[in-house]
Coordinates of C-alpha atoms in Angstrom, one line a residue:
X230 CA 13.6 0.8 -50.1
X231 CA 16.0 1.1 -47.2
X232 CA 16.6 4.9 -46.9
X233 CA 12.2 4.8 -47.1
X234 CA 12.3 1.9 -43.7
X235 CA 15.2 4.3 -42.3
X236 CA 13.3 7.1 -42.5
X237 CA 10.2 5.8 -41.2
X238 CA 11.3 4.2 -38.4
X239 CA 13.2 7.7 -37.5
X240 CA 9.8 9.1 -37.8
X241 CA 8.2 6.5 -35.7
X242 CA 10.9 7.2 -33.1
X243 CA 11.0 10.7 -33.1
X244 CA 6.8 10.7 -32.8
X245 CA 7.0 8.5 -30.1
X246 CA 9.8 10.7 -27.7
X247 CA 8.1 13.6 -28.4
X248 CA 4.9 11.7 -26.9
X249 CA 6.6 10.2 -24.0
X250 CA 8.6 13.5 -23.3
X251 CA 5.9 16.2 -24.1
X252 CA 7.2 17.9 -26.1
X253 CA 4.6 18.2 -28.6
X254 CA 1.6 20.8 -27.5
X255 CA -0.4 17.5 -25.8
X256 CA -0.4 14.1 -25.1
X257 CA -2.0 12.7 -27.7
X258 CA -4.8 10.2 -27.7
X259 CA -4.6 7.6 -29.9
X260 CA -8.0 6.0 -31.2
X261 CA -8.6 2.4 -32.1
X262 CA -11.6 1.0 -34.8
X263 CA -13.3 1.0 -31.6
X264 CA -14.4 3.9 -29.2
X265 CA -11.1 3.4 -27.0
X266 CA -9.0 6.7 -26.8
X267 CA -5.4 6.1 -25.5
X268 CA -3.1 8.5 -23.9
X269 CA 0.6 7.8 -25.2
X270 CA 2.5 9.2 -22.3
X271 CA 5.9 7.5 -20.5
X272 CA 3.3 6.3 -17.1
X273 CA 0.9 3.7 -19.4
X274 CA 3.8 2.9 -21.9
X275 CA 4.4 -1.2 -21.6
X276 CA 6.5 -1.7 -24.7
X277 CA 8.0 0.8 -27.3
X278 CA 4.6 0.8 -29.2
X279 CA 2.4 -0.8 -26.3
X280 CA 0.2 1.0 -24.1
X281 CA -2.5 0.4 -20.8
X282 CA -5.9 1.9 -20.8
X283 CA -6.4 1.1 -17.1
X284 CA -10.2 2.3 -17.3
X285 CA -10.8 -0.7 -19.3
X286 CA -8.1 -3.2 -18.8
X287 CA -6.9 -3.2 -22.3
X288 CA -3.8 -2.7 -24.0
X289 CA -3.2 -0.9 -27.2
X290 CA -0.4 -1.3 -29.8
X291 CA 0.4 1.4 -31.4
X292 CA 1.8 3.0 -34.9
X293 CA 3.3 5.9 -33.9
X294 CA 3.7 6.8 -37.4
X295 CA 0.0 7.1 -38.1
X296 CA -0.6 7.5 -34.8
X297 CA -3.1 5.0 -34.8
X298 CA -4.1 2.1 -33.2
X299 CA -3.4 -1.4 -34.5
X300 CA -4.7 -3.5 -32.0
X301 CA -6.5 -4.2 -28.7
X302 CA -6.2 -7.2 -26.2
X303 CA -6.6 -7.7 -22.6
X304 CA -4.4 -6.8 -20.4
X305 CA -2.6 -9.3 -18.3
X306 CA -3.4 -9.6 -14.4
X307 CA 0.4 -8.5 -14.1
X308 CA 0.0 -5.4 -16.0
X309 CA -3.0 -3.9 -13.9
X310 CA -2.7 -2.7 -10.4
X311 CA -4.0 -5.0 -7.2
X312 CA -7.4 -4.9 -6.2
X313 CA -6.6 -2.8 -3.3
X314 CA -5.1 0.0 -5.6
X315 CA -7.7 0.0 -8.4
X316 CA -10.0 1.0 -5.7
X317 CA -7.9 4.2 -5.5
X318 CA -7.2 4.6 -8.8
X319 CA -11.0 3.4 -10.0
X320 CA -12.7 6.1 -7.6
X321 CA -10.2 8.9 -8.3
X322 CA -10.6 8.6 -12.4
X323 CA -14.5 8.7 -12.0
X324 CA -13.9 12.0 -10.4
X325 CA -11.6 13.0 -12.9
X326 CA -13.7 12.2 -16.0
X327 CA -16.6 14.1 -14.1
X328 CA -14.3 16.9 -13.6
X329 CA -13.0 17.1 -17.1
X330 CA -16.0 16.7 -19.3
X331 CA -17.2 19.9 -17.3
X332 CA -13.9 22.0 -17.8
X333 CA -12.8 20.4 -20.8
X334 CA -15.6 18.8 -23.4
X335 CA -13.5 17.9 -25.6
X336 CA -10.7 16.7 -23.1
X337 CA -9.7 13.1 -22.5
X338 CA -7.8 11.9 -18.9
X339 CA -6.7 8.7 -17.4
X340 CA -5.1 8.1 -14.1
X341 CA -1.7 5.7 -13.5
X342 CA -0.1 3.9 -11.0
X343 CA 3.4 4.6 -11.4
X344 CA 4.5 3.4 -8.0
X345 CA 3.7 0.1 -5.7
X346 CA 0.7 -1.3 -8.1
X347 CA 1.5 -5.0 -6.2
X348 CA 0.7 -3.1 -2.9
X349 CA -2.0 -5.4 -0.8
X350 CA -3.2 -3.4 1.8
X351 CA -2.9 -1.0 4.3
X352 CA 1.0 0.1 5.6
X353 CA 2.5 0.9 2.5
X354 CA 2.9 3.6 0.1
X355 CA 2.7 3.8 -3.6
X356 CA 1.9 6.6 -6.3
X357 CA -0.8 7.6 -9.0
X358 CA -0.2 9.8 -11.9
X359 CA -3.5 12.0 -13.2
X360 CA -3.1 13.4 -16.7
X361 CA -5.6 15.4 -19.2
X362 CA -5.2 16.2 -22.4
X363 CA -7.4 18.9 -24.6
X364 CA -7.3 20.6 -27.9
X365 CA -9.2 22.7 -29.7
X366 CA -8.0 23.5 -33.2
X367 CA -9.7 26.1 -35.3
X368 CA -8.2 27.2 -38.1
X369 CA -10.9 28.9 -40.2
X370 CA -11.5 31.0 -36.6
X371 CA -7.9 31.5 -37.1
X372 CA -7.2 30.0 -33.3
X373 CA -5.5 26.6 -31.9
X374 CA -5.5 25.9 -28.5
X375 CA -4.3 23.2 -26.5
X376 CA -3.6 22.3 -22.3
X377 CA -2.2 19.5 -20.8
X378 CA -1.5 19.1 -17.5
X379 CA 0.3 15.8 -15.3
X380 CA -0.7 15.9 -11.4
X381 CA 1.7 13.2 -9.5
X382 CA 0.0 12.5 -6.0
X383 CA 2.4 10.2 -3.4
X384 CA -0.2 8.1 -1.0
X385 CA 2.1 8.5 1.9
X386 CA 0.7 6.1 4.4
X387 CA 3.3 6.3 7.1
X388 CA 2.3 9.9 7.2
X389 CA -1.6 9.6 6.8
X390 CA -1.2 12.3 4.1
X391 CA -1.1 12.7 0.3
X392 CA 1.8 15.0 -1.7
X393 CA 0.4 16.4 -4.8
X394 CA 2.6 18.2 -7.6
X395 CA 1.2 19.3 -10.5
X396 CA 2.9 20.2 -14.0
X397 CA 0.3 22.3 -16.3
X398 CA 1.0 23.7 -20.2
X399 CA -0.9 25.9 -21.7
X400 CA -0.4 26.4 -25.5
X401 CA -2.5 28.9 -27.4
X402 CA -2.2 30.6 -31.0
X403 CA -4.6 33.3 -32.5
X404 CA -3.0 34.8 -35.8
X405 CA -6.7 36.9 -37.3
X406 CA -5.4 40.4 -36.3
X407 CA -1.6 40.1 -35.5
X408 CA 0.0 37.0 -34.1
X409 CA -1.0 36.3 -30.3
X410 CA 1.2 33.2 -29.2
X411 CA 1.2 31.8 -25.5
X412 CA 3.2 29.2 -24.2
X413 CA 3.1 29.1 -20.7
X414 CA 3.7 26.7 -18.0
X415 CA 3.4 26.0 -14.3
X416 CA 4.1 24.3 -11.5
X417 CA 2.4 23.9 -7.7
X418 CA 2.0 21.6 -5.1
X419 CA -0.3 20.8 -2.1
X420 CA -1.0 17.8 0.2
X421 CA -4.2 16.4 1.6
X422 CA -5.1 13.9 4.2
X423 CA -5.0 10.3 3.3
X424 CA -8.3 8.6 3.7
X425 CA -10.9 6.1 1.9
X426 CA -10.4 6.0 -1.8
X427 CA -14.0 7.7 -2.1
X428 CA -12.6 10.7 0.2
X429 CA -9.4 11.0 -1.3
X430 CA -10.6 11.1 -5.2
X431 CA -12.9 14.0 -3.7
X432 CA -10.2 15.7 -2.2
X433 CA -7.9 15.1 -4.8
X434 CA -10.1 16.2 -7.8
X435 CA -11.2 19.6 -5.6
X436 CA -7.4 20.4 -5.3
X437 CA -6.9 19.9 -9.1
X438 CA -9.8 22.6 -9.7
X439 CA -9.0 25.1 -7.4
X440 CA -5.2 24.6 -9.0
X441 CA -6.1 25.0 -12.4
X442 CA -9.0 27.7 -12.2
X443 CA -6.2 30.2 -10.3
X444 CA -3.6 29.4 -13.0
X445 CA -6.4 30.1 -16.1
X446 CA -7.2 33.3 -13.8
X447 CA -4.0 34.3 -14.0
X448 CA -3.1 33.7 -17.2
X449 CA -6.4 35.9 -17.6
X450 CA -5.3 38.8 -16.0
X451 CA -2.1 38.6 -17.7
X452 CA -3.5 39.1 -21.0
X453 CA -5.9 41.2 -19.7
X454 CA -4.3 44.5 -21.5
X455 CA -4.5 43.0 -25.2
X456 CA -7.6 44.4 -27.2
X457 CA -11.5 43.2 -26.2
X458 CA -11.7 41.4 -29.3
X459 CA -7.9 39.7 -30.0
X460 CA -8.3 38.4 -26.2
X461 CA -11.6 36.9 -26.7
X462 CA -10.9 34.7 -29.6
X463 CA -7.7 34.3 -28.4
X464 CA -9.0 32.8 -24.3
X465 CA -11.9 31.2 -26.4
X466 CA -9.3 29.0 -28.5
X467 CA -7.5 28.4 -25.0
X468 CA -9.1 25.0 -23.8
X469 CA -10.6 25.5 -20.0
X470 CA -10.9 29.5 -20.5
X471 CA -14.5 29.5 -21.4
X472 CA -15.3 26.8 -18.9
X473 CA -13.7 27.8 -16.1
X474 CA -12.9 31.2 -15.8
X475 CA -15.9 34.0 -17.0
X476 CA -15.1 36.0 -19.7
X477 CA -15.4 39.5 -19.4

């Protein structure tokens, strides 16, 4: 009975790092016995097994054995960001969710604040983290697919501006005719002015398009040279290929 607790709390631990660090092909969602989906990544994680879905103010506990959810409660005023923040955050991951059920159908996203959530007002700065996470398995079309991609934007007020980096991983296998495997990754940054949180989550969300339609078009023309039919199935699996760049 030990060396079975051992081994699955080693399990739970190793599930969990390679959730926080990535290293698995996508930030996984986690669903509860509601409808709540929860992104385990390091920018919502409260407690080893604990984690904030800011769109609705709860917290989920987590088995990251199952990878399941266990339970949901409110989250405490002290876990959420002020008022003056959530109007930020609120406005940019409307904008987000737009953006992704139009790229990505079956993609899921959440935005953080991952620096200055007590921030009042005007005068200081602070930081929001966007992530989104899609997959698209298909294993009887003999394709899996997955993207994920973290955009960290720094509301520089001082400046008046915004800092954007963005971090996107594109993971695609199609094994029907020969073994196609990508695993690609890339970085970029831009900035934007600082302004009202309804101008900014425009902004913001336009610059994450344009960023990630020229990465998918170049990943496109990359593969451009493997056979019609191998590239098809292969961009198809891809999540965002079909969506946002045309297939030839």
């Amino acid at each position: 009975m030990a060396e079975e607790n051992i081994l699955t709390w080693s399990s739970a631990t190793s599930k969990r790092k390679r959730s926080l660090n990535g290293s698995s092909s996508t930030l996984p969602p986690v669903k509860s016995n509601t409808s709540l989906k929860v992104l385990i990544t390091s920018y919502n994680e409260l407690d080893k097994n604990e984690y904030l879905d800011p769109r609705t103010a709860q917290v989920a506990t987590v088995n990251h054995v199952k990878q399941v959810c266990t339970e949901v409660r409110p989250a405490a005023d002290e876990e959420l960001p002020s008022p003056y923040i959530e109007d930020f955050r609120c406005t940019l991951d409307a904008e987000i969710l737009k953006y992704v059920g139009e790229a990505y159908p079956k993609g899921i996203c959440s935005v953080y604040c991952v620096n200055g959530k007590d921030v009042e007002g005007p005068g200081s700065n602070f930081e929001l983290v966007v992530v989104i996470s899609a997959v698209k398995n298909s294993p009887k079309n003999f394709c899996n697919g997955s993207w994920r991609s973290v955009w960290n934007i720094e509301f520089k007020d001082d400046m008046q501006m915004l800092a954007i980096r963005g971090k996107i991983q594109v993971d695609a296998h199609y094994f029907e005719e020969g073994n196609v495997q990508l695993d690609a990754k890339n970085e970029c940054r831009d900035e934007t002015m600082f302004q009202a949180p309804d101008d900014c989550a425009l902004s913001i969300t336009n610059t994450i398009r344009h960023h990630e339609a020229e990465y998918l078009a170049s990943l496109e023309e990359s593969y451009s040279n493997l056979p019609d039919t191998t590239f098809q199935g292969f961009a198809e699996e891809t999540p965002g290929y079909s969506h946002l760049v045309p297939m030839a």
